[in-house]
Coordinates of C-alpha atoms in Angstrom, one line a residue:
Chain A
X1 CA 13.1 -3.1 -15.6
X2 CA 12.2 0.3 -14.2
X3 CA 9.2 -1.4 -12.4
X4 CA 6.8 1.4 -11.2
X5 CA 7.5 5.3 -12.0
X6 CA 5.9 8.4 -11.1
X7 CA 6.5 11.7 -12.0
X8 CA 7.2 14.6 -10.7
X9 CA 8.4 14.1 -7.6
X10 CA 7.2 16.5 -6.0
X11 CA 4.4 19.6 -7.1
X12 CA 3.0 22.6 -5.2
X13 CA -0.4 23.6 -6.9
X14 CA -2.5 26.8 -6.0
X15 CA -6.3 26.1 -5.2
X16 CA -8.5 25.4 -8.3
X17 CA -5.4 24.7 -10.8
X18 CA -5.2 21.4 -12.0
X19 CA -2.5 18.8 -13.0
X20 CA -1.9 15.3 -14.1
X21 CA 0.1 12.9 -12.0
X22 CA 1.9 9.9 -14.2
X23 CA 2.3 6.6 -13.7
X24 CA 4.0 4.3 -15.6
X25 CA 5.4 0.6 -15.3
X26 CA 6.8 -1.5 -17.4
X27 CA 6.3 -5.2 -16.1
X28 CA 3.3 -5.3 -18.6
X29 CA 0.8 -5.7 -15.5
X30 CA -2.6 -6.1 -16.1
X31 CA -3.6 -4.3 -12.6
X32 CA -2.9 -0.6 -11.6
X33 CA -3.9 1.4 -8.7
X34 CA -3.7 4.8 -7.4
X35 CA -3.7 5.5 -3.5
X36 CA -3.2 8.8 -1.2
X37 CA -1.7 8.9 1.7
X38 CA -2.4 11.1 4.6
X39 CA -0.7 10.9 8.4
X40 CA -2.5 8.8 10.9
X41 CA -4.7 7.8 8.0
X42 CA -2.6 5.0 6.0
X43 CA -3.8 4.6 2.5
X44 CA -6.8 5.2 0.8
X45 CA -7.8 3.5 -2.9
X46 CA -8.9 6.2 -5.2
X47 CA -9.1 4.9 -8.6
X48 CA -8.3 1.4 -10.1
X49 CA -8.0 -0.1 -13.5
X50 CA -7.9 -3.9 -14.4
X51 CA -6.9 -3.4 -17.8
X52 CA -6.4 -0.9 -20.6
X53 CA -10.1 0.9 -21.4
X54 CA -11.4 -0.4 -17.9
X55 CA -11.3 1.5 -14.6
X56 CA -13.1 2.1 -11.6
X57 CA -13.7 4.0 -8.8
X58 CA -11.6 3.1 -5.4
X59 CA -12.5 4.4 -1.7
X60 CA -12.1 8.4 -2.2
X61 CA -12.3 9.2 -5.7
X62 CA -13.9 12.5 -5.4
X63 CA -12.1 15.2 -7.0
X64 CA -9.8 12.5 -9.0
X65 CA -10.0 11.7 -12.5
X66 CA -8.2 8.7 -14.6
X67 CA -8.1 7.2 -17.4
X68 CA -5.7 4.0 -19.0
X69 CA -5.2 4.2 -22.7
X70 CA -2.7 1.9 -22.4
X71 CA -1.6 -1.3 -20.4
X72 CA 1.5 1.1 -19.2
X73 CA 0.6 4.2 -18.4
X74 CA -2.7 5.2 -15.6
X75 CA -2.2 8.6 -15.5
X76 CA -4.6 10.6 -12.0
X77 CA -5.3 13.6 -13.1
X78 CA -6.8 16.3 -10.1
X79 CA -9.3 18.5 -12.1
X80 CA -9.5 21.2 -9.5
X81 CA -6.7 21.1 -7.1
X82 CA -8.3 21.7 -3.4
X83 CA -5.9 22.3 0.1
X84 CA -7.8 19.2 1.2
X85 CA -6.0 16.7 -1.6
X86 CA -2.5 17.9 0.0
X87 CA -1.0 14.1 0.2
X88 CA 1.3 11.9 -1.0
X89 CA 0.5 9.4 -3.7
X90 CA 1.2 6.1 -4.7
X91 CA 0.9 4.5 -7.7
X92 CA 0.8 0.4 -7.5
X93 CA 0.9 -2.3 -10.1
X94 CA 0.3 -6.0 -10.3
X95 CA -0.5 -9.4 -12.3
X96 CA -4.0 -10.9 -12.5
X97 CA -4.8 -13.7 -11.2
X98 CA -5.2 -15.2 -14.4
X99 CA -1.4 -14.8 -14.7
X100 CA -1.0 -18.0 -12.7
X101 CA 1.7 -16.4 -10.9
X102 CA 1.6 -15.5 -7.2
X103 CA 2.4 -11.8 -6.9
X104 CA 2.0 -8.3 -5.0
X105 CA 1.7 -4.7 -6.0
X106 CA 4.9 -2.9 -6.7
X107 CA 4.2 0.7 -5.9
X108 CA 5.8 3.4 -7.2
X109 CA 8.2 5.5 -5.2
X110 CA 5.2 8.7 -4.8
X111 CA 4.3 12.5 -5.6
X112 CA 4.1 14.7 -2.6
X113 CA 1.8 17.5 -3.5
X114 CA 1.4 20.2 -1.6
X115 CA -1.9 22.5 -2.5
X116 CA -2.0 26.2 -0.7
Chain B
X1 CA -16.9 -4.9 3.0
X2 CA -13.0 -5.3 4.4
X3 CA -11.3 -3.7 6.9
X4 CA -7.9 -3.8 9.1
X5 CA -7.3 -2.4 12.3
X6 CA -3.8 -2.0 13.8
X7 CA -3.4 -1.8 17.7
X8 CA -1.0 1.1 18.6
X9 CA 0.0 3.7 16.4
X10 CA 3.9 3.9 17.4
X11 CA 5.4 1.2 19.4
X12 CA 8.9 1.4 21.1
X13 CA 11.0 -1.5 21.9
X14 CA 14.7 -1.9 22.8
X15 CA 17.3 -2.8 20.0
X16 CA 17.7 -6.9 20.4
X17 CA 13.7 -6.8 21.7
X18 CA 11.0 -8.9 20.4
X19 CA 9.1 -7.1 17.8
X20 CA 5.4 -7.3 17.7
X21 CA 2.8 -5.6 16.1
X22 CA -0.4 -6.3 15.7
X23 CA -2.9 -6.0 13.4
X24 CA -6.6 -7.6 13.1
X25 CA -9.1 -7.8 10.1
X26 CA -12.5 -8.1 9.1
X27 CA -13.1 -9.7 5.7
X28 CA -16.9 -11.5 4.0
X29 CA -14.5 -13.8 1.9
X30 CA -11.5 -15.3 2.9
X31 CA -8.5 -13.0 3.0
X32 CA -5.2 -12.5 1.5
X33 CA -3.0 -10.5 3.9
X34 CA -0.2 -8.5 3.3
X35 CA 2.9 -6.4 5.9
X36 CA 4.4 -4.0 4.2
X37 CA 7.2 -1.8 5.4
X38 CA 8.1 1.9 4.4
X39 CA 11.1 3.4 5.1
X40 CA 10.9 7.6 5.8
X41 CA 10.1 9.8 2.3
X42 CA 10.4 6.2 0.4
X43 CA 7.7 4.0 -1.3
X44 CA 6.2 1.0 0.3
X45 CA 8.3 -2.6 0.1
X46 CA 6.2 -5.9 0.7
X47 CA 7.5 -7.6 3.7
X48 CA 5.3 -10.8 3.5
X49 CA 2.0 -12.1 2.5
X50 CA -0.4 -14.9 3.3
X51 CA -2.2 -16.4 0.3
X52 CA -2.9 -20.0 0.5
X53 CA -1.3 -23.3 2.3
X54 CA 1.1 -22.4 5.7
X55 CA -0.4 -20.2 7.9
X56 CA 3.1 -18.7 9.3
X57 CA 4.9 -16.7 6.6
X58 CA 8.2 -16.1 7.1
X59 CA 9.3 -12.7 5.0
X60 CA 12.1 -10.4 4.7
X61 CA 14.5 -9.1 7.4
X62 CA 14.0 -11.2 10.0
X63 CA 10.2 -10.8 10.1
X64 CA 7.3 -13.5 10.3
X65 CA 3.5 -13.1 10.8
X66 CA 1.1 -15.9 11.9
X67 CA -2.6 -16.0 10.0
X68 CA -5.0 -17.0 12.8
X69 CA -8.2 -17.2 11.0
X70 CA -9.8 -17.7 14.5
X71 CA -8.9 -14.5 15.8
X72 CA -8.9 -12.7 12.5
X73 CA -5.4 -11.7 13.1
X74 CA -2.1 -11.8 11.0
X75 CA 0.7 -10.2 13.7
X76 CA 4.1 -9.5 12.9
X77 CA 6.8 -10.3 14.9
X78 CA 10.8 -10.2 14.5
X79 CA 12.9 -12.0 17.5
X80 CA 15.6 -9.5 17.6
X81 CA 14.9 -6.2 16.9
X82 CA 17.6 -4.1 14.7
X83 CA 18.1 0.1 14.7
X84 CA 17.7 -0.6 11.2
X85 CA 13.9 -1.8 11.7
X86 CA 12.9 1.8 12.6
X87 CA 9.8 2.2 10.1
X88 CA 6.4 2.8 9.3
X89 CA 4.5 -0.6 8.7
X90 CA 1.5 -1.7 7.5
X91 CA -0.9 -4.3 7.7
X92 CA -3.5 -4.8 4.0
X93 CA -6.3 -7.0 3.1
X94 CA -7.3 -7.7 -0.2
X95 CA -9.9 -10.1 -2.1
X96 CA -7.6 -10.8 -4.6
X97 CA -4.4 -13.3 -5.0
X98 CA -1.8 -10.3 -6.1
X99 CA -3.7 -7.4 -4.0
X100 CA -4.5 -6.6 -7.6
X101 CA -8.1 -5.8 -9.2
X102 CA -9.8 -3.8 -6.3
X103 CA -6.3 -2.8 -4.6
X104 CA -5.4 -3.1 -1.0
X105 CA -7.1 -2.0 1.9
X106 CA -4.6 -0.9 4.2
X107 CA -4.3 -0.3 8.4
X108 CA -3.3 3.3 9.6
X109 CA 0.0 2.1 10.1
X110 CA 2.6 1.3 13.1
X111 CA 5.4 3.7 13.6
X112 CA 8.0 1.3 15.4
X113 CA 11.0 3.3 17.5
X114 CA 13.7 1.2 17.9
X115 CA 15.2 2.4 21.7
X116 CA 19.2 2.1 21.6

Protein backbone atom coordinates (compact mmCIF):
# COMPACT_ATOMS: atom_id res chain seq x y z
CA UNK A 1 0.00 0.00 0.00
CA UNK A 2 0.92 3.57 -0.80
CA UNK A 3 -1.07 4.68 2.36
CA UNK A 4 -1.64 8.48 2.18
CA UNK A 5 -0.35 10.61 -0.98
CA UNK A 6 -0.36 14.19 -1.75
CA UNK A 7 0.65 15.94 -4.57
CA UNK A 8 2.67 18.25 -5.55
CA UNK A 9 5.09 18.59 -3.15
CA UNK A 10 5.52 21.68 -3.14
CA UNK A 11 3.63 24.97 -5.21
CA UNK A 12 4.29 28.67 -5.17
CA UNK A 13 0.96 30.48 -6.20
CA UNK A 14 0.59 34.30 -7.01
CA UNK A 15 -2.35 36.15 -4.99
CA UNK A 16 -5.86 35.45 -6.44
CA UNK A 17 -4.82 32.24 -8.57
CA UNK A 18 -6.14 29.17 -7.61
CA UNK A 19 -5.21 25.43 -7.40
CA UNK A 20 -6.25 22.00 -6.30
CA UNK A 21 -4.30 20.10 -3.77
CA UNK A 22 -4.78 16.01 -4.06
CA UNK A 23 -5.05 13.57 -1.73
CA UNK A 24 -5.35 10.21 -2.24
CA UNK A 25 -5.11 6.82 -0.12
CA UNK A 26 -5.62 3.67 -0.75
CA UNK A 27 -6.40 1.73 2.52
CA UNK A 28 -10.13 2.17 1.49
CA UNK A 29 -10.79 4.47 4.65
CA UNK A 30 -13.96 5.73 5.32
CA UNK A 31 -12.49 9.04 7.12
CA UNK A 32 -10.36 11.85 5.43
CA UNK A 33 -9.17 15.08 6.66
CA UNK A 34 -7.44 18.07 5.53
CA UNK A 35 -5.29 20.24 8.09
CA UNK A 36 -2.72 23.38 7.69
CA UNK A 37 -0.09 23.92 9.55
CA UNK A 38 1.42 27.15 10.55
CA UNK A 39 4.62 27.76 13.06
CA UNK A 40 3.82 28.20 16.68
CA UNK A 41 0.33 27.31 15.63
CA UNK A 42 0.20 23.33 15.28
CA UNK A 43 -2.58 22.17 13.20
CA UNK A 44 -5.74 23.44 12.30
CA UNK A 45 -8.87 21.08 10.82
CA UNK A 46 -10.15 22.68 7.68
CA UNK A 47 -12.44 20.37 5.96
CA UNK A 48 -13.44 16.72 6.73
CA UNK A 49 -15.33 14.02 4.98
CA UNK A 50 -16.78 10.80 6.56
CA UNK A 51 -17.55 9.15 3.42
CA UNK A 52 -17.86 9.59 -0.30
CA UNK A 53 -20.67 12.52 -1.08
CA UNK A 54 -20.40 13.72 2.63
CA UNK A 55 -18.13 16.47 3.96
CA UNK A 56 -17.96 19.12 6.40
CA UNK A 57 -16.49 21.99 7.46
CA UNK A 58 -13.36 21.73 10.03
CA UNK A 59 -11.88 24.77 12.33
CA UNK A 60 -10.66 27.25 9.42
CA UNK A 61 -12.37 26.47 6.28
CA UNK A 62 -12.57 29.91 4.91
CA UNK A 63 -11.08 30.26 1.61
CA UNK A 64 -11.01 26.25 1.20
CA UNK A 65 -13.12 24.31 -0.88
CA UNK A 66 -13.48 20.21 -1.12
CA UNK A 67 -15.25 17.87 -2.37
CA UNK A 68 -15.03 13.58 -2.23
CA UNK A 69 -16.42 11.86 -5.22
CA UNK A 70 -14.85 8.96 -4.24
CA UNK A 71 -13.86 6.90 -1.12
CA UNK A 72 -10.06 7.59 -2.36
CA UNK A 73 -9.57 10.68 -3.44
CA UNK A 74 -10.53 14.31 -1.17
CA UNK A 75 -9.10 16.71 -3.21
CA UNK A 76 -8.72 20.87 -1.19
CA UNK A 77 -8.98 23.02 -3.66
CA UNK A 78 -7.98 27.02 -2.71
CA UNK A 79 -10.41 29.08 -4.92
CA UNK A 80 -8.48 32.37 -4.49
CA UNK A 81 -5.05 31.83 -3.34
CA UNK A 82 -4.31 34.65 -0.53
CA UNK A 83 -0.49 35.32 1.20
CA UNK A 84 -2.35 34.52 4.36
CA UNK A 85 -3.01 30.54 3.30
CA UNK A 86 0.99 30.26 2.97
CA UNK A 87 1.26 26.84 5.04
CA UNK A 88 1.88 23.41 4.90
CA UNK A 89 -0.77 20.82 4.60
CA UNK A 90 -1.64 17.61 5.59
CA UNK A 91 -3.85 15.31 4.33
CA UNK A 92 -5.05 12.40 7.06
CA UNK A 93 -7.02 9.24 6.72
CA UNK A 94 -8.65 6.75 8.93
CA UNK A 95 -11.33 3.74 9.66
CA UNK A 96 -14.64 4.41 11.29
CA UNK A 97 -15.50 3.22 14.17
CA UNK A 98 -17.83 1.03 12.77
CA UNK A 99 -14.78 -0.82 11.31
CA UNK A 100 -14.36 -2.55 14.72
CA UNK A 101 -10.73 -1.99 14.43
CA UNK A 102 -8.80 0.31 16.66
CA UNK A 103 -6.86 2.75 14.52
CA UNK A 104 -5.28 6.41 13.88
CA UNK A 105 -5.01 8.78 11.09
CA UNK A 106 -2.22 8.17 8.64
CA UNK A 107 -1.33 11.48 7.24
CA UNK A 108 0.09 12.17 4.20
CA UNK A 109 3.63 13.32 3.88
CA UNK A 110 2.30 17.43 3.03
CA UNK A 111 2.24 20.36 0.34
CA UNK A 112 4.26 23.39 1.25
CA UNK A 113 2.68 26.29 -0.50
CA UNK A 114 4.03 29.26 -0.62
CA UNK A 115 1.55 32.32 -1.87
CA UNK A 116 3.42 35.91 -2.73
CA UNK B 1 -15.81 22.02 22.56
CA UNK B 2 -12.05 20.30 22.89
CA UNK B 3 -8.99 21.71 23.44
CA UNK B 4 -5.13 20.84 24.25
CA UNK B 5 -2.61 22.92 25.74
CA UNK B 6 1.07 22.01 25.75
CA UNK B 7 3.41 23.61 28.45
CA UNK B 8 6.69 24.87 26.82
CA UNK B 9 7.17 25.45 23.31
CA UNK B 10 10.84 23.95 23.02
CA UNK B 11 12.34 22.04 25.82
CA UNK B 12 16.14 21.07 26.12
CA UNK B 13 17.44 18.24 27.91
CA UNK B 14 20.74 16.39 27.88
CA UNK B 15 21.21 13.17 25.74
CA UNK B 16 20.57 10.13 28.40
CA UNK B 17 18.03 12.72 30.33
CA UNK B 18 14.55 12.08 31.31
CA UNK B 19 12.22 13.35 28.69
CA UNK B 20 9.07 15.00 29.69
CA UNK B 21 6.59 16.94 28.00
CA UNK B 22 3.62 17.92 28.98
CA UNK B 23 0.47 18.39 27.65
CA UNK B 24 -3.08 19.06 29.29
CA UNK B 25 -6.69 18.92 27.79
CA UNK B 26 -10.15 20.04 28.01
CA UNK B 27 -12.74 17.71 26.62
CA UNK B 28 -17.18 17.60 27.35
CA UNK B 29 -16.90 13.76 26.53
CA UNK B 30 -14.43 11.49 27.47
CA UNK B 31 -11.18 11.75 25.40
CA UNK B 32 -9.18 9.78 23.14
CA UNK B 33 -5.65 11.11 23.20
CA UNK B 34 -3.04 10.95 20.87
CA UNK B 35 1.39 12.01 20.79
CA UNK B 36 2.51 12.21 17.63
CA UNK B 37 5.99 12.92 16.51
CA UNK B 38 7.35 14.81 13.33
CA UNK B 39 10.51 14.67 12.17
CA UNK B 40 11.94 18.17 10.23
CA UNK B 41 10.15 18.66 6.47
CA UNK B 42 8.40 15.05 7.13
CA UNK B 43 4.73 14.19 7.86
CA UNK B 44 3.42 13.39 11.28
CA UNK B 45 4.01 9.53 12.74
CA UNK B 46 1.65 8.38 15.73
CA UNK B 47 3.73 7.75 18.66
CA UNK B 48 0.94 6.40 21.10
CA UNK B 49 -2.66 6.78 21.91
CA UNK B 50 -4.97 6.23 24.80
CA UNK B 51 -8.39 4.78 23.84
CA UNK B 52 -9.89 2.59 26.35
CA UNK B 53 -8.64 0.06 29.36
CA UNK B 54 -4.73 0.88 30.79
CA UNK B 55 -4.21 4.25 31.48
CA UNK B 56 -0.27 4.13 30.76
CA UNK B 57 0.42 3.60 27.01
CA UNK B 58 3.59 2.50 26.19
CA UNK B 59 4.41 3.58 22.31
CA UNK B 60 7.18 3.72 20.05
CA UNK B 61 10.83 4.58 20.68
CA UNK B 62 11.20 4.34 24.06
CA UNK B 63 8.27 6.70 24.79
CA UNK B 64 5.16 6.23 27.30
CA UNK B 65 2.43 8.72 28.45
CA UNK B 66 0.22 8.35 31.49
CA UNK B 67 -3.80 9.46 31.07
CA UNK B 68 -4.72 11.10 34.36
CA UNK B 69 -8.23 11.81 33.89
CA UNK B 70 -8.00 13.83 37.24
CA UNK B 71 -5.64 16.24 36.14
CA UNK B 72 -6.81 16.23 32.47
CA UNK B 73 -3.32 15.36 31.52
CA UNK B 74 -1.70 12.72 29.11
CA UNK B 75 2.39 13.61 29.57
CA UNK B 76 4.96 11.97 27.63
CA UNK B 77 7.96 10.88 29.03
CA UNK B 78 11.10 8.70 27.62
CA UNK B 79 13.72 7.54 30.47
CA UNK B 80 16.69 8.05 28.38
CA UNK B 81 16.73 10.56 26.01
CA UNK B 82 18.53 9.82 22.41
CA UNK B 83 20.05 12.66 19.77
CA UNK B 84 17.79 10.88 17.57
CA UNK B 85 14.63 12.18 19.68
CA UNK B 86 15.27 15.71 18.41
CA UNK B 87 11.62 16.58 17.03
CA UNK B 88 8.61 18.43 16.96
CA UNK B 89 5.79 16.57 19.01
CA UNK B 90 2.39 16.87 19.44
CA UNK B 91 -0.26 16.22 21.82
CA UNK B 92 -4.33 15.62 19.99
CA UNK B 93 -7.69 15.06 21.26
CA UNK B 94 -10.38 13.72 19.45
CA UNK B 95 -14.13 12.40 20.16
CA UNK B 96 -13.64 9.68 18.12
CA UNK B 97 -12.00 5.97 18.56
CA UNK B 98 -9.50 6.39 15.21
CA UNK B 99 -9.19 10.38 15.48
CA UNK B 100 -11.43 9.92 12.48
CA UNK B 101 -14.95 11.65 11.74
CA UNK B 102 -14.27 15.30 13.09
CA UNK B 103 -10.28 14.92 12.97
CA UNK B 104 -7.88 15.76 15.60
CA UNK B 105 -7.46 18.67 17.60
CA UNK B 106 -3.98 19.20 18.06
CA UNK B 107 -1.52 21.28 20.73
CA UNK B 108 0.96 23.93 19.28
CA UNK B 109 3.57 21.56 19.51
CA UNK B 110 6.94 20.91 21.61
CA UNK B 111 10.22 21.41 19.91
CA UNK B 112 12.50 19.12 22.02
CA UNK B 113 16.61 19.96 21.69
CA UNK B 114 18.43 17.08 22.59
CA UNK B 115 21.84 18.85 24.31
CA UNK B 116 25.03 16.49 23.44
Amino acid sequence: NAGVTQTPKFQVLKTGQSMTLQCAQDMNHEYMSWYRQDPGMGLRLIHYSVGAGITDQGEVPNGYNVSRSTTEDFPLRLLSAAPSQTSVYFCASSTSELAGVSNEQFFGPGTRLTVL
Amino acid sequence: AQSVTQLGSHVSVSEGALVLLRCNYSSSVPPYLFWYVQYPNQGLQLLLKYTTGATLVKGINGFEAEFKKSETSFHLTKPSAHMSDAAEYFCAVSRAWGGGADGLTFGKGTHLIIQP
